[in-house]
Coordinates of C-alpha atoms in Angstrom, one line a residue:
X213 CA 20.0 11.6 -18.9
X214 CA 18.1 11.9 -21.8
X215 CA 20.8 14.3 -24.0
X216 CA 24.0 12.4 -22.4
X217 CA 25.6 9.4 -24.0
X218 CA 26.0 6.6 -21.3
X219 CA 28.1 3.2 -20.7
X220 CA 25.2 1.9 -18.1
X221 CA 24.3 -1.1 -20.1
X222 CA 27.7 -2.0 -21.4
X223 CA 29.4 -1.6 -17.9
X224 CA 26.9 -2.3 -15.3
X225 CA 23.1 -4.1 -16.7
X226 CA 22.9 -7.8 -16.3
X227 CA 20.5 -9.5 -19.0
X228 CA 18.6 -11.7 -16.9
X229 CA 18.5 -14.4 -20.2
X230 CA 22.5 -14.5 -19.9
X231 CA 22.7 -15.6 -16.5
X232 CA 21.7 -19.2 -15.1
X233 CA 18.3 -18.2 -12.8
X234 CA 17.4 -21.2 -10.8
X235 CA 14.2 -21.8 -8.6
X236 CA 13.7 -24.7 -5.9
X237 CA 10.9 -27.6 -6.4
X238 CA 8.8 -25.8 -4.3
X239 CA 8.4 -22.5 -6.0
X240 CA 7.6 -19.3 -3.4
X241 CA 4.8 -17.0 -3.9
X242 CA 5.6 -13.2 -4.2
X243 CA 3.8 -10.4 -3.1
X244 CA 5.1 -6.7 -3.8
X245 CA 3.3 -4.3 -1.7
X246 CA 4.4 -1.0 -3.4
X247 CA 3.6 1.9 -1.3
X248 CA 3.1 5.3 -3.0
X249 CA 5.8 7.7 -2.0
X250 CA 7.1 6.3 0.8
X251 CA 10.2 7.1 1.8
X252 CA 12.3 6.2 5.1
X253 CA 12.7 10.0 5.7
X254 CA 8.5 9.2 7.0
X255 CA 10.4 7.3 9.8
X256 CA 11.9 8.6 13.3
X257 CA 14.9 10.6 13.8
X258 CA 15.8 7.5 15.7
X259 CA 15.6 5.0 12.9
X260 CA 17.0 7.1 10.3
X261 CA 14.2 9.4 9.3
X262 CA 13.7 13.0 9.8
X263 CA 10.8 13.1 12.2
X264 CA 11.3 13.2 16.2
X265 CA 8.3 11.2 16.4
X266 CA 7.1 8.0 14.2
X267 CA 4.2 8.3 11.9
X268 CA 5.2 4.9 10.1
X269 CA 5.3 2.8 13.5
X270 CA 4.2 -0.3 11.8
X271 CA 6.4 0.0 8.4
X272 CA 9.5 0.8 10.9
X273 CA 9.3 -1.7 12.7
X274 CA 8.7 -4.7 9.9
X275 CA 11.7 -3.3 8.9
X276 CA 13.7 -3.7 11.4
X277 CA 12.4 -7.2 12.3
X278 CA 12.7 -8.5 8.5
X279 CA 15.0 -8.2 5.8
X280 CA 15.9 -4.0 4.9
X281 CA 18.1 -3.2 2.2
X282 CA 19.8 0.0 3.6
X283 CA 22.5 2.5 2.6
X284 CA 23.5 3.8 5.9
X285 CA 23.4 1.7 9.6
X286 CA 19.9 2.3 10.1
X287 CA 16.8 2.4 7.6
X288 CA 17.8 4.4 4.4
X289 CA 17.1 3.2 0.5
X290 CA 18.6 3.3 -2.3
X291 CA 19.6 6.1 -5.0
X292 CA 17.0 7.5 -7.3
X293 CA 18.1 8.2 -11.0
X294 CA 16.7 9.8 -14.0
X295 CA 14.1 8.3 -15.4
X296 CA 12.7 6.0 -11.8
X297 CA 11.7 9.3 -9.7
X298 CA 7.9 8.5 -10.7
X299 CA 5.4 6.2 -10.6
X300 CA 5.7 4.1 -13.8
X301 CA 9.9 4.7 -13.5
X302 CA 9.8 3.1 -10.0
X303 CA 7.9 0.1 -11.2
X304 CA 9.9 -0.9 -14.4
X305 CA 13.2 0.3 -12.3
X306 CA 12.2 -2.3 -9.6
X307 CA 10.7 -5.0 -12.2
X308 CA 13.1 -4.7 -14.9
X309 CA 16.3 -3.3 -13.6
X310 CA 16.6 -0.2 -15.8
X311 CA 15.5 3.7 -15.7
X312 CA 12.1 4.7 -18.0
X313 CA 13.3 7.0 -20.6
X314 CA 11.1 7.1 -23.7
X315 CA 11.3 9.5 -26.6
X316 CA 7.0 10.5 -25.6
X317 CA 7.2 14.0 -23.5
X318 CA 4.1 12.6 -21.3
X319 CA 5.2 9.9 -19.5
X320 CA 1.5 9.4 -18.3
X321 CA 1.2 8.2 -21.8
X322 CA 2.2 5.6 -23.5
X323 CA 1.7 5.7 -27.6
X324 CA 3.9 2.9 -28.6
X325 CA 1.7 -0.8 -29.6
X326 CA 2.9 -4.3 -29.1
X327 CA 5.4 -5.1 -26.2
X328 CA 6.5 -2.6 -24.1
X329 CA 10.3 -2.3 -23.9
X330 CA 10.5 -4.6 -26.7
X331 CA 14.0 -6.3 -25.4
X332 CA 13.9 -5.7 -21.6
X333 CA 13.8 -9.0 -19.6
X334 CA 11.0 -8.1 -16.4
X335 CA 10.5 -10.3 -13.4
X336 CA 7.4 -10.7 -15.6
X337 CA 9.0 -12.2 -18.6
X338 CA 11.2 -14.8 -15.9
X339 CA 8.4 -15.5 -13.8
X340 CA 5.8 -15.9 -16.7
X341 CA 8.1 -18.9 -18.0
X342 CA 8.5 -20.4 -14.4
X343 CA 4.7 -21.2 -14.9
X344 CA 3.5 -18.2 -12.0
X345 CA 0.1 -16.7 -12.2
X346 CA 0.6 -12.6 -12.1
X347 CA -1.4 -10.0 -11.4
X348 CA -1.1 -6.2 -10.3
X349 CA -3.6 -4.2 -8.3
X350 CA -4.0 -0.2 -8.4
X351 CA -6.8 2.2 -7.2
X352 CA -6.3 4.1 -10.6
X353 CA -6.6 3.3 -14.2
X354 CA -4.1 1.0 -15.3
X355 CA -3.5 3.5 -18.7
X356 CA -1.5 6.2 -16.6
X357 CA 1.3 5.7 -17.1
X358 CA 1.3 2.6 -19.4
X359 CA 1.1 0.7 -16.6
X360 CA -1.4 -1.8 -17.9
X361 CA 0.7 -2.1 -21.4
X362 CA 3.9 -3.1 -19.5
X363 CA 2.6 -5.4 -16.8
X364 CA 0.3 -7.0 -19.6
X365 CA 3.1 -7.0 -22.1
X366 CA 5.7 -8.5 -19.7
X367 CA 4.6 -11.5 -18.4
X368 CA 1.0 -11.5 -18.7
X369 CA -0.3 -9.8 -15.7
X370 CA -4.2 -9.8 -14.9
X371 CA -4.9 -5.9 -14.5
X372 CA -7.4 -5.3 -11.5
X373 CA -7.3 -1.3 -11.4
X374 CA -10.1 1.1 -11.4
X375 CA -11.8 -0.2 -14.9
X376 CA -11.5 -3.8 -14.1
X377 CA -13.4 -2.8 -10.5
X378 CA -16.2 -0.9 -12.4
X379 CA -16.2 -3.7 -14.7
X380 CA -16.9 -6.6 -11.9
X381 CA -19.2 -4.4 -10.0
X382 CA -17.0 -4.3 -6.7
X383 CA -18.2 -0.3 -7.3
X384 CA -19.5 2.2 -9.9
X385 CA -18.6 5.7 -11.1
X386 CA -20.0 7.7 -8.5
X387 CA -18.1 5.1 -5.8
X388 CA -14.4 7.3 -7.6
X389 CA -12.4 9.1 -5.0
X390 CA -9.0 10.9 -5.2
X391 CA -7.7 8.6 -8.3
X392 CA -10.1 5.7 -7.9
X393 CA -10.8 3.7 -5.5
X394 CA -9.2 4.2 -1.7
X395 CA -6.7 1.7 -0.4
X396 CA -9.3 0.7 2.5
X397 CA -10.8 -1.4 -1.3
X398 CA -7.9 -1.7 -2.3
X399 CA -6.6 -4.2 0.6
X400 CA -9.4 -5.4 1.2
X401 CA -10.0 -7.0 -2.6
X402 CA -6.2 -7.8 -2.9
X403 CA -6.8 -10.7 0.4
X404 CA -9.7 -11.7 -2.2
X405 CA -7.3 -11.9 -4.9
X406 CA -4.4 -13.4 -2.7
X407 CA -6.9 -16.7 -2.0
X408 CA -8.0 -17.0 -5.5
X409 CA -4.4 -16.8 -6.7
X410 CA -3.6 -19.1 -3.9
X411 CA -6.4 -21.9 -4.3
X412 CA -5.1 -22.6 -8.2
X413 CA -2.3 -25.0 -6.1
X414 CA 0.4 -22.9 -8.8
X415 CA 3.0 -20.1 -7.7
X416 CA 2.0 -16.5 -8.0
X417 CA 2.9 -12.9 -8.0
X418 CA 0.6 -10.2 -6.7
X419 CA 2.1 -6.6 -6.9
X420 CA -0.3 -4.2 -4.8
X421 CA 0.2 -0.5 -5.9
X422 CA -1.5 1.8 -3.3
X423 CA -2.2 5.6 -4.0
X424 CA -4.0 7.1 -1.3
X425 CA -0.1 8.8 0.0
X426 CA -0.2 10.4 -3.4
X427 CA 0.9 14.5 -3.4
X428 CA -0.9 16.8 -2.9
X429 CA -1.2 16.1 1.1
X430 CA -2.7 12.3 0.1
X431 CA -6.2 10.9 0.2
X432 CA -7.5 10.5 4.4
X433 CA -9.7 8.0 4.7
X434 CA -12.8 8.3 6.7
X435 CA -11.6 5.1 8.7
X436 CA -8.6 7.1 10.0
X437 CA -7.3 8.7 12.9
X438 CA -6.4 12.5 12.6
X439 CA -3.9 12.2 15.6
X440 CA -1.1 14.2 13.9
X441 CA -1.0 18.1 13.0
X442 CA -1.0 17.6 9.3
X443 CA -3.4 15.9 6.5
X444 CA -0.2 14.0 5.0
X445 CA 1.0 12.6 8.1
X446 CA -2.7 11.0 9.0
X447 CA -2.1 9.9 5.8
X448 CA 1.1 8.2 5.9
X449 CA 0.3 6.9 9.9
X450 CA -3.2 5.4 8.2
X451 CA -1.2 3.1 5.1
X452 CA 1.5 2.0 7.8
X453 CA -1.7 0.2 9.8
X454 CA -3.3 -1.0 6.6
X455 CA 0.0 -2.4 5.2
X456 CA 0.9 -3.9 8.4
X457 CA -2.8 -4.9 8.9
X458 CA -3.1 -6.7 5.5
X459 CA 0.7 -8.5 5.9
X460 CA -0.7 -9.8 9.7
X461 CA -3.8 -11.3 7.8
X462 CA -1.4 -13.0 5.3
X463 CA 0.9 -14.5 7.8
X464 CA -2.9 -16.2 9.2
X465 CA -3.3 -17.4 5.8
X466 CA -2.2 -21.2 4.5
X467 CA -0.2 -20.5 1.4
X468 CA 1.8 -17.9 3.7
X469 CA 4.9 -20.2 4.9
X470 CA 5.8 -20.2 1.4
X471 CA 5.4 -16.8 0.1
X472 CA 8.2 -13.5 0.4
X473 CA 6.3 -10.0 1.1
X474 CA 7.8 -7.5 -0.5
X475 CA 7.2 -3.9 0.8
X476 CA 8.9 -0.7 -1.7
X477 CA 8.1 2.8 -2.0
X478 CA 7.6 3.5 -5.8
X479 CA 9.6 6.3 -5.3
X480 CA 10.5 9.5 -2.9
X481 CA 7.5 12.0 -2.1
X482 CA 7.0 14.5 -4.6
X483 CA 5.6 17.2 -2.0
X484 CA 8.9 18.6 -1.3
X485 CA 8.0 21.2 1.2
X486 CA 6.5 18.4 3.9
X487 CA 9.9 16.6 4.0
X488 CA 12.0 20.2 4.4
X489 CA 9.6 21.2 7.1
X490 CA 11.2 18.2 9.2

């Protein structure tokens, strides 16, 4: 915690430059879907979530035909500590192996200049050096958070978040919703991105950060069904199709036998009384 004196780095964090990290000839593409507060407690009773029937269908069940990491016999996760339980925590957490604790109060802020987390070594920073081309999508700005100044800072990530949309003309101002742009866009542009970054013939790494299952109750597209008794669960049932959707189109693509999909929550939901009600 911030106020508690910790061994976590002496006793249990690996420094990525210390250890011998080898790669075949043929280097894999990597694409990190990572899905807004999604948790597996979204899933059925039957799978290891909480609700008698599934509104993740899709995500459950490219779970339990690929690789899941699990704590328990079915699907479960991993543990959440201080300083990953948010959306710029989760993604260093899962990028760089350690918790976000900086001495700003906002953490949608980020004050500091030149690279973030000076002497953390990122799946940027290793993948950067392995000659990859990087880039991370999001349907918000890139500045919450200091998102953009650690992806661009570790490893040298193209930024494609609401700005860099504006900027290009995919949309304008008046085209915002909820935090930007919806992740109907957002799909659709990262299987645009995906063939560019594919057709330079050199590995890449696309990270695709949705938002529309952000609290409070998420964003609903107009493209989705409202099948279930609550907003949030139209919401969730709506990202399991495009996720599975967009991961179906990839496996029709070329560069596909030699790319690993990725699929994460960024962290648990945040809208504590929809998980107790289940």
């Amino acid at each position: 915690y911030n106020l508690q004196t910790t061994d976590l780095y002496e006793k249990y964090y690996v420094d990525g430059r210390n250890i011998n990290i080898t790669f075949p000839e043929e280097k894999r593409n990597l694409i990190i879907i990572s899905v807004e507060s999604m948790e597996t407690s979204v899933c059925s009773k039957e799978n290891g979530g909480a609700w008698d029937y599934s509104i993740v269908p899709e995500l459950e069940q490219l779970a339990i035909e690929n690789i899941n990491f699990s704590n328990t016999s079915k699907l479960g996760g991993g543990k959440t500590v201080f300083g990953t339980a948010f959306t710029s925590g989760g993604l260093v957490a899962q990028t760089a192996g350690i918790p976000l604790i900086t001495p700003a109060s906002d953490y949608n802020v980020y004050l500091g200049s030149g690279k973030y987390l000076d002497n953390a070594y990122t799946l940027g920073d290793i993948l950067e050096e392995q000659g990859y081309n990087l880039e991370i999508m999001m349907g918000s700005d890139g500045e919450f958070g200091g998102r953009t100044q650690y992806f661009s800072t570790n490893g040298n990530y193209k930024i494609y978040d609401l700005n860099y949309a504006i900027e290009q003309g995919k949309m304008t101002e008046k085209d915002k919703v909820w935090w930007g742009f919806e992740d109907d866009k957002l799909f659709e542009w990262a299987k645009e991105e995906a063939l560019s970054l594919a057709s330079k013939n050199e590995p890449f790494n696309l990270i695709i950060h949705t938002a529309d299952t952000h609290f409070v109750d998420g964003y609903l597209s107009e493209f989705a069904e409202s099948k279930y008794e609550t907003q949030y669960e139209n919401v969730y049932a709506y990202t399991s199709k495009l996720v599975n959707e967009f991961v179906e189109w990839t496996a029709k693509q070329s560069f596909y036998k030699n790319t690993t999909i990725v699929i994460i929550g960024d962290h648990l939901g945040m809208q504590s009384e929809f998980y107790a009600s289940h």
